[in-house]
Amino acid sequence: MRNFSLALVLSMAFLSVGCSGLVSDVVDEESSIVVATESDSWSYDSASPVYELSSSTKSLTISGLPAGKTLYLTKTNPTSSSIESSAVRYVSSATNVELTDSSNSGTTSYRAMTVENSINLEMGEIEVGDVEFSSSKFLAPASYEANVLTPVVDTTENTIYVDHGINNGTLSCYSLENVVLRAVGEKCYVWVAESSYKSSGTCYGKAINSSRAKLIASKFDAMYDEICGVFGNEADELLLSASSNETISMNKASNTGTMINIVVYDIGNDFSKSSSNTIVGYFHSKDYYASGIANFSNSGKYIYLDSYFAACLPAMTYSTLAHEFQHMINWNMKRIQKGLKSSTWYNEMLSMLCEDMMQKSLSIKDSYSPKNRLATFESYYRYSGLEYNNSATLVSYASVYAFGAWLVREFGGQSLLYAMSHNDSVDIDSVVSAVNEVNASSYEISDLLRFYTEACVFNENNDSYEYPTFNQNKDTMTAIDLWNISYCDGPALYGFDSQSALRPYGMDLIEIGTIESSSEDVTLTFSSEGSASQKLYVLVQ
């Protein structure tokens, strides 16, 4: 699903399941606590400005540092469980360093210090809900003989299930509604609810005209082959059971055959209640079950678009079409073909990267693309890693998009997207497998998270070290300058002794301070106890 919060000027995407608390719903209880007692040394070289700290190292002495250079500490959690703040190590003291005090807004990012207050902003979420199955759960294939509709624009009607409300954050109150065919594309039908259509004049409020319906069809046809060429194809079959992969052809069991149905209506029935409509569009897997198996299934390929956004913010609507189409494809590539269930964060990351990939060809401004999430990522990244954090949903989607956006620009562009969508795994396993397949490498997720933190810190020219970066073009995906995002000057950096929980596959970025003298060594002393799972890296810039 793609949700848009006008109050926060951010577009959002939600699917159906998954939750993880803001602080620590799942704590890394199995990870042992280690006590660091050893001293270590590092001779700094500009060609290798990153040092991995051993879990046994209590103090690190660094030689060869030029005065004026800045030291950073990046922390990563390469596990699926949170590491509570008390188990996260930090810099306790340093010599020959003007420390960045986390309590002093003059020497650290004010934005970083105010995050904990700002995170309590209302971060609403709306979900499409889980599939509900009928009591039969299975009907014999012989039971299905759909009457295929004859497509005649402005004449053919269809009766489908749509929601008429939002209950406890979930689309609900499904009932049958009449829709009329307003445009026919090569790959799609565009159906419009009677209350969301106007026969003359310009699009306004929650009503679109025939011209807009035809444009939606042409935009979808234009993106279809490019998206399928990278992500794969949607399924042409309906599932016949809640518990198995037995299927029946849509040509037999769906009244619209294998055409993709784009339905335009007032999602959530919220236009009359508020000027701030929230859901731009969604895909629901219930429609991939034959009639009689799943409740409220329309038994076909369906993508739903909100009529307000279709009328007033068409560019966002076209980007949403790409987003939701990836969800439809993912349902086939992972669930139907391989019996896998993608986590929400992984599926949404792929959908946002699909939007990213299509942004240029669809002529979408950054403000209507996933790039509008980057300011949220830069300010709040420490509150969500690669996960669906139910207590910080806006941050979750911003964080997974940022990671994905860097990943594809760093490790293979469309080839990497192809590998993730087509491989035999989901989630972290799919990401790591795809990177190694495309790059003939043997990285682990801990390596990728380390490189990721480098891309979030390094932003100055260094002829000796080619550091990872967002700021590079890859295929159709354009370069991203994290230090040129509205209202942000790069990811938030915290003071030298900051100690915060590490979310699953999450990170924290610390500015230790500035080197005072090149004639003296620097010694960093770290807190003694911490989780053995965390990874710590000292960076010099």
mmCIF file with all atom_site columns, N, CA, C and O in Angstrom, residues 127-153:
data_model
loop_
_atom_site.group_PDB
_atom_site.id
_atom_site.type_symbol
_atom_site.label_atom_id
_atom_site.label_alt_id
_atom_site.label_comp_id
_atom_site.label_asym_id
_atom_site.label_entity_id
_atom_site.label_seq_id
_atom_site.pdbx_PDB_ins_code
_atom_site.Cartn_x
_atom_site.Cartn_y
_atom_site.Cartn_z
_atom_site.occupancy
_atom_site.B_iso_or_equiv
_atom_site.pdbx_formal_charge
_atom_site.auth_seq_id
_atom_site.auth_comp_id
_atom_site.auth_asym_id
_atom_site.auth_atom_id
_atom_site.pdbx_PDB_model_num
ATOM 1   N N  . GLU A 1 127 ? -3.306  -0.094  7.175   1.00 0.00 ? 127 GLU A N  1
ATOM 2   C CA . GLU A 1 127 ? -2.948  -1.348  6.567   1.00 0.00 ? 127 GLU A CA 1
ATOM 3   C C  . GLU A 1 127 ? -4.121  -1.888  5.758   1.00 0.00 ? 127 GLU A C  1
ATOM 4   O O  . GLU A 1 127 ? -5.279  -1.570  6.017   1.00 0.00 ? 127 GLU A O  1
ATOM 5   N N  . VAL A 1 128 ? -3.810  -2.748  4.799   1.00 0.00 ? 128 VAL A N  1
ATOM 6   C CA . VAL A 1 128 ? -4.877  -3.337  4.001   1.00 0.00 ? 128 VAL A CA 1
ATOM 7   C C  . VAL A 1 128 ? -5.514  -4.509  4.723   1.00 0.00 ? 128 VAL A C  1
ATOM 8   O O  . VAL A 1 128 ? -6.610  -4.917  4.394   1.00 0.00 ? 128 VAL A O  1
ATOM 9   N N  . GLY A 1 129 ? -4.840  -5.057  5.729   1.00 0.00 ? 129 GLY A N  1
ATOM 10  C CA . GLY A 1 129 ? -5.387  -6.174  6.485   1.00 0.00 ? 129 GLY A CA 1
ATOM 11  C C  . GLY A 1 129 ? -4.995  -7.516  5.896   1.00 0.00 ? 129 GLY A C  1
ATOM 12  O O  . GLY A 1 129 ? -4.611  -7.635  4.738   1.00 0.00 ? 129 GLY A O  1
ATOM 13  N N  . ASP A 1 130 ? -5.099  -8.554  6.714   1.00 0.00 ? 130 ASP A N  1
ATOM 14  C CA . ASP A 1 130 ? -4.769  -9.898  6.275   1.00 0.00 ? 130 ASP A CA 1
ATOM 15  C C  . ASP A 1 130 ? -5.903  -10.468 5.424   1.00 0.00 ? 130 ASP A C  1
ATOM 16  O O  . ASP A 1 130 ? -7.044  -10.003 5.472   1.00 0.00 ? 130 ASP A O  1
ATOM 17  N N  . VAL A 1 131 ? -5.576  -11.506 4.661   1.00 0.00 ? 131 VAL A N  1
ATOM 18  C CA . VAL A 1 131 ? -6.587  -12.209 3.885   1.00 0.00 ? 131 VAL A CA 1
ATOM 19  C C  . VAL A 1 131 ? -7.467  -13.013 4.829   1.00 0.00 ? 131 VAL A C  1
ATOM 20  O O  . VAL A 1 131 ? -6.972  -13.737 5.695   1.00 0.00 ? 131 VAL A O  1
ATOM 21  N N  . GLU A 1 132 ? -8.789  -12.881 4.688   1.00 0.00 ? 132 GLU A N  1
ATOM 22  C CA . GLU A 1 132 ? -9.729  -13.668 5.465   1.00 0.00 ? 132 GLU A CA 1
ATOM 23  C C  . GLU A 1 132 ? -10.320 -14.739 4.559   1.00 0.00 ? 132 GLU A C  1
ATOM 24  O O  . GLU A 1 132 ? -10.772 -14.449 3.452   1.00 0.00 ? 132 GLU A O  1
ATOM 25  N N  . PHE A 1 133 ? -10.305 -15.984 5.036   1.00 0.00 ? 133 PHE A N  1
ATOM 26  C CA . PHE A 1 133 ? -10.746 -17.087 4.193   1.00 0.00 ? 133 PHE A CA 1
ATOM 27  C C  . PHE A 1 133 ? -12.152 -17.533 4.566   1.00 0.00 ? 133 PHE A C  1
ATOM 28  O O  . PHE A 1 133 ? -12.557 -17.478 5.725   1.00 0.00 ? 133 PHE A O  1
ATOM 29  N N  . SER A 1 134 ? -12.895 -17.978 3.549   1.00 0.00 ? 134 SER A N  1
ATOM 30  C CA . SER A 1 134 ? -14.247 -18.479 3.767   1.00 0.00 ? 134 SER A CA 1
ATOM 31  C C  . SER A 1 134 ? -14.194 -19.850 4.420   1.00 0.00 ? 134 SER A C  1
ATOM 32  O O  . SER A 1 134 ? -13.141 -20.481 4.485   1.00 0.00 ? 134 SER A O  1
ATOM 33  N N  . SER A 1 135 ? -15.306 -20.348 4.880   1.00 0.00 ? 135 SER A N  1
ATOM 34  C CA . SER A 1 135 ? -15.336 -21.624 5.591   1.00 0.00 ? 135 SER A CA 1
ATOM 35  C C  . SER A 1 135 ? -14.971 -22.800 4.698   1.00 0.00 ? 135 SER A C  1
ATOM 36  O O  . SER A 1 135 ? -14.414 -23.795 5.157   1.00 0.00 ? 135 SER A O  1
ATOM 37  N N  . SER A 1 136 ? -15.249 -22.700 3.390   1.00 0.00 ? 136 SER A N  1
ATOM 38  C CA . SER A 1 136 ? -14.945 -23.809 2.477   1.00 0.00 ? 136 SER A CA 1
ATOM 39  C C  . SER A 1 136 ? -13.445 -23.947 2.238   1.00 0.00 ? 136 SER A C  1
ATOM 40  O O  . SER A 1 136 ? -12.904 -25.041 2.229   1.00 0.00 ? 136 SER A O  1
ATOM 41  N N  . LYS A 1 137 ? -12.758 -22.812 2.038   1.00 0.00 ? 137 LYS A N  1
ATOM 42  C CA . LYS A 1 137 ? -11.311 -22.745 1.816   1.00 0.00 ? 137 LYS A CA 1
ATOM 43  C C  . LYS A 1 137 ? -10.852 -23.487 0.568   1.00 0.00 ? 137 LYS A C  1
ATOM 44  O O  . LYS A 1 137 ? -9.703  -23.364 0.172   1.00 0.00 ? 137 LYS A O  1
ATOM 45  N N  . PHE A 1 138 ? -11.718 -24.264 -0.052  1.00 0.00 ? 138 PHE A N  1
ATOM 46  C CA . PHE A 1 138 ? -11.331 -24.967 -1.278  1.00 0.00 ? 138 PHE A CA 1
ATOM 47  C C  . PHE A 1 138 ? -12.574 -25.336 -2.056  1.00 0.00 ? 138 PHE A C  1
ATOM 48  O O  . PHE A 1 138 ? -13.551 -25.831 -1.500  1.00 0.00 ? 138 PHE A O  1
ATOM 49  N N  . LEU A 1 139 ? -12.542 -25.062 -3.343  1.00 0.00 ? 139 LEU A N  1
ATOM 50  C CA . LEU A 1 139 ? -13.600 -25.488 -4.241  1.00 0.00 ? 139 LEU A CA 1
ATOM 51  C C  . LEU A 1 139 ? -12.967 -26.143 -5.454  1.00 0.00 ? 139 LEU A C  1
ATOM 52  O O  . LEU A 1 139 ? -11.880 -25.754 -5.880  1.00 0.00 ? 139 LEU A O  1
ATOM 53  N N  . ALA A 1 140 ? -13.612 -27.136 -6.000  1.00 0.00 ? 140 ALA A N  1
ATOM 54  C CA . ALA A 1 140 ? -13.058 -27.862 -7.146  1.00 0.00 ? 140 ALA A CA 1
ATOM 55  C C  . ALA A 1 140 ? -12.981 -26.949 -8.356  1.00 0.00 ? 140 ALA A C  1
ATOM 56  O O  . ALA A 1 140 ? -13.843 -26.082 -8.559  1.00 0.00 ? 140 ALA A O  1
ATOM 57  N N  . PRO A 1 141 ? -11.955 -27.107 -9.209  1.00 0.00 ? 141 PRO A N  1
ATOM 58  C CA . PRO A 1 141 ? -11.810 -26.276 -10.409 1.00 0.00 ? 141 PRO A CA 1
ATOM 59  C C  . PRO A 1 141 ? -13.046 -26.264 -11.292 1.00 0.00 ? 141 PRO A C  1
ATOM 60  O O  . PRO A 1 141 ? -13.345 -25.281 -11.950 1.00 0.00 ? 141 PRO A O  1
ATOM 61  N N  . ALA A 1 142 ? -13.786 -27.335 -11.279 1.00 0.00 ? 142 ALA A N  1
ATOM 62  C CA . ALA A 1 142 ? -14.986 -27.394 -12.115 1.00 0.00 ? 142 ALA A CA 1
ATOM 63  C C  . ALA A 1 142 ? -16.032 -26.381 -11.683 1.00 0.00 ? 142 ALA A C  1
ATOM 64  O O  . ALA A 1 142 ? -16.967 -26.067 -12.435 1.00 0.00 ? 142 ALA A O  1
ATOM 65  N N  . SER A 1 143 ? -15.883 -25.859 -10.462 1.00 0.00 ? 143 SER A N  1
ATOM 66  C CA . SER A 1 143 ? -16.857 -24.896 -9.944  1.00 0.00 ? 143 SER A CA 1
ATOM 67  C C  . SER A 1 143 ? -16.691 -23.517 -10.561 1.00 0.00 ? 143 SER A C  1
ATOM 68  O O  . SER A 1 143 ? -17.531 -22.650 -10.366 1.00 0.00 ? 143 SER A O  1
ATOM 69  N N  . TYR A 1 144 ? -15.605 -23.295 -11.304 1.00 0.00 ? 144 TYR A N  1
ATOM 70  C CA . TYR A 1 144 ? -15.291 -21.965 -11.794 1.00 0.00 ? 144 TYR A CA 1
ATOM 71  C C  . TYR A 1 144 ? -15.477 -21.861 -13.297 1.00 0.00 ? 144 TYR A C  1
ATOM 72  O O  . TYR A 1 144 ? -14.758 -22.492 -14.066 1.00 0.00 ? 144 TYR A O  1
ATOM 73  N N  . GLU A 1 145 ? -16.452 -21.093 -13.683 1.00 0.00 ? 145 GLU A N  1
ATOM 74  C CA . GLU A 1 145 ? -16.649 -20.773 -15.093 1.00 0.00 ? 145 GLU A CA 1
ATOM 75  C C  . GLU A 1 145 ? -17.093 -19.318 -15.148 1.00 0.00 ? 145 GLU A C  1
ATOM 76  O O  . GLU A 1 145 ? -18.278 -19.020 -15.219 1.00 0.00 ? 145 GLU A O  1
ATOM 77  N N  . ALA A 1 146 ? -16.131 -18.408 -15.094 1.00 0.00 ? 146 ALA A N  1
ATOM 78  C CA . ALA A 1 146 ? -16.463 -16.984 -15.056 1.00 0.00 ? 146 ALA A CA 1
ATOM 79  C C  . ALA A 1 146 ? -16.999 -16.503 -16.394 1.00 0.00 ? 146 ALA A C  1
ATOM 80  O O  . ALA A 1 146 ? -16.567 -16.964 -17.458 1.00 0.00 ? 146 ALA A O  1
ATOM 81  N N  . ASN A 1 147 ? -17.940 -15.596 -16.329 1.00 0.00 ? 147 ASN A N  1
ATOM 82  C CA . ASN A 1 147 ? -18.443 -14.951 -17.543 1.00 0.00 ? 147 ASN A CA 1
ATOM 83  C C  . ASN A 1 147 ? -17.546 -13.759 -17.857 1.00 0.00 ? 147 ASN A C  1
ATOM 84  O O  . ASN A 1 147 ? -17.596 -12.733 -17.188 1.00 0.00 ? 147 ASN A O  1
ATOM 85  N N  . VAL A 1 148 ? -16.703 -13.908 -18.874 1.00 0.00 ? 148 VAL A N  1
ATOM 86  C CA . VAL A 1 148 ? -15.736 -12.871 -19.206 1.00 0.00 ? 148 VAL A CA 1
ATOM 87  C C  . VAL A 1 148 ? -16.447 -11.649 -19.775 1.00 0.00 ? 148 VAL A C  1
ATOM 88  O O  . VAL A 1 148 ? -17.284 -11.763 -20.682 1.00 0.00 ? 148 VAL A O  1
ATOM 89  N N  . LEU A 1 149 ? -16.117 -10.487 -19.238 1.00 0.00 ? 149 LEU A N  1
ATOM 90  C CA . LEU A 1 149 ? -16.747 -9.249  -19.672 1.00 0.00 ? 149 LEU A CA 1
ATOM 91  C C  . LEU A 1 149 ? -16.242 -8.816  -21.040 1.00 0.00 ? 149 LEU A C  1
ATOM 92  O O  . LEU A 1 149 ? -15.082 -9.016  -21.387 1.00 0.00 ? 149 LEU A O  1
ATOM 93  N N  . THR A 1 150 ? -17.109 -8.205  -21.809 1.00 0.00 ? 150 THR A N  1
ATOM 94  C CA . THR A 1 150 ? -16.729 -7.604  -23.086 1.00 0.00 ? 150 THR A CA 1
ATOM 95  C C  . THR A 1 150 ? -16.395 -6.137  -22.828 1.00 0.00 ? 150 THR A C  1
ATOM 96  O O  . THR A 1 150 ? -17.261 -5.369  -22.399 1.00 0.00 ? 150 THR A O  1
ATOM 97  N N  . PRO A 1 151 ? -15.134 -5.728  -23.040 1.00 0.00 ? 151 PRO A N  1
ATOM 98  C CA . PRO A 1 151 ? -14.741 -4.352  -22.675 1.00 0.00 ? 151 PRO A CA 1
ATOM 99  C C  . PRO A 1 151 ? -15.224 -3.292  -23.664 1.00 0.00 ? 151 PRO A C  1
ATOM 100 O O  . PRO A 1 151 ? -14.730 -3.204  -24.789 1.00 0.00 ? 151 PRO A O  1
ATOM 101 N N  . VAL A 1 152 ? -16.177 -2.488  -23.242 1.00 0.00 ? 152 VAL A N  1
ATOM 102 C CA . VAL A 1 152 ? -16.659 -1.361  -24.038 1.00 0.00 ? 152 VAL A CA 1
ATOM 103 C C  . VAL A 1 152 ? -16.575 -0.122  -23.161 1.00 0.00 ? 152 VAL A C  1
ATOM 104 O O  . VAL A 1 152 ? -17.261 -0.023  -22.129 1.00 0.00 ? 152 VAL A O  1
ATOM 105 N N  . VAL A 1 153 ? -15.698 0.815   -23.532 1.00 0.00 ? 153 VAL A N  1
ATOM 106 C CA . VAL A 1 153 ? -15.481 2.007   -22.727 1.00 0.00 ? 153 VAL A CA 1
ATOM 107 C C  . VAL A 1 153 ? -16.775 2.782   -22.537 1.00 0.00 ? 153 VAL A C  1
ATOM 108 O O  . VAL A 1 153 ? -17.563 2.963   -23.484 1.00 0.00 ? 153 VAL A O  1
#
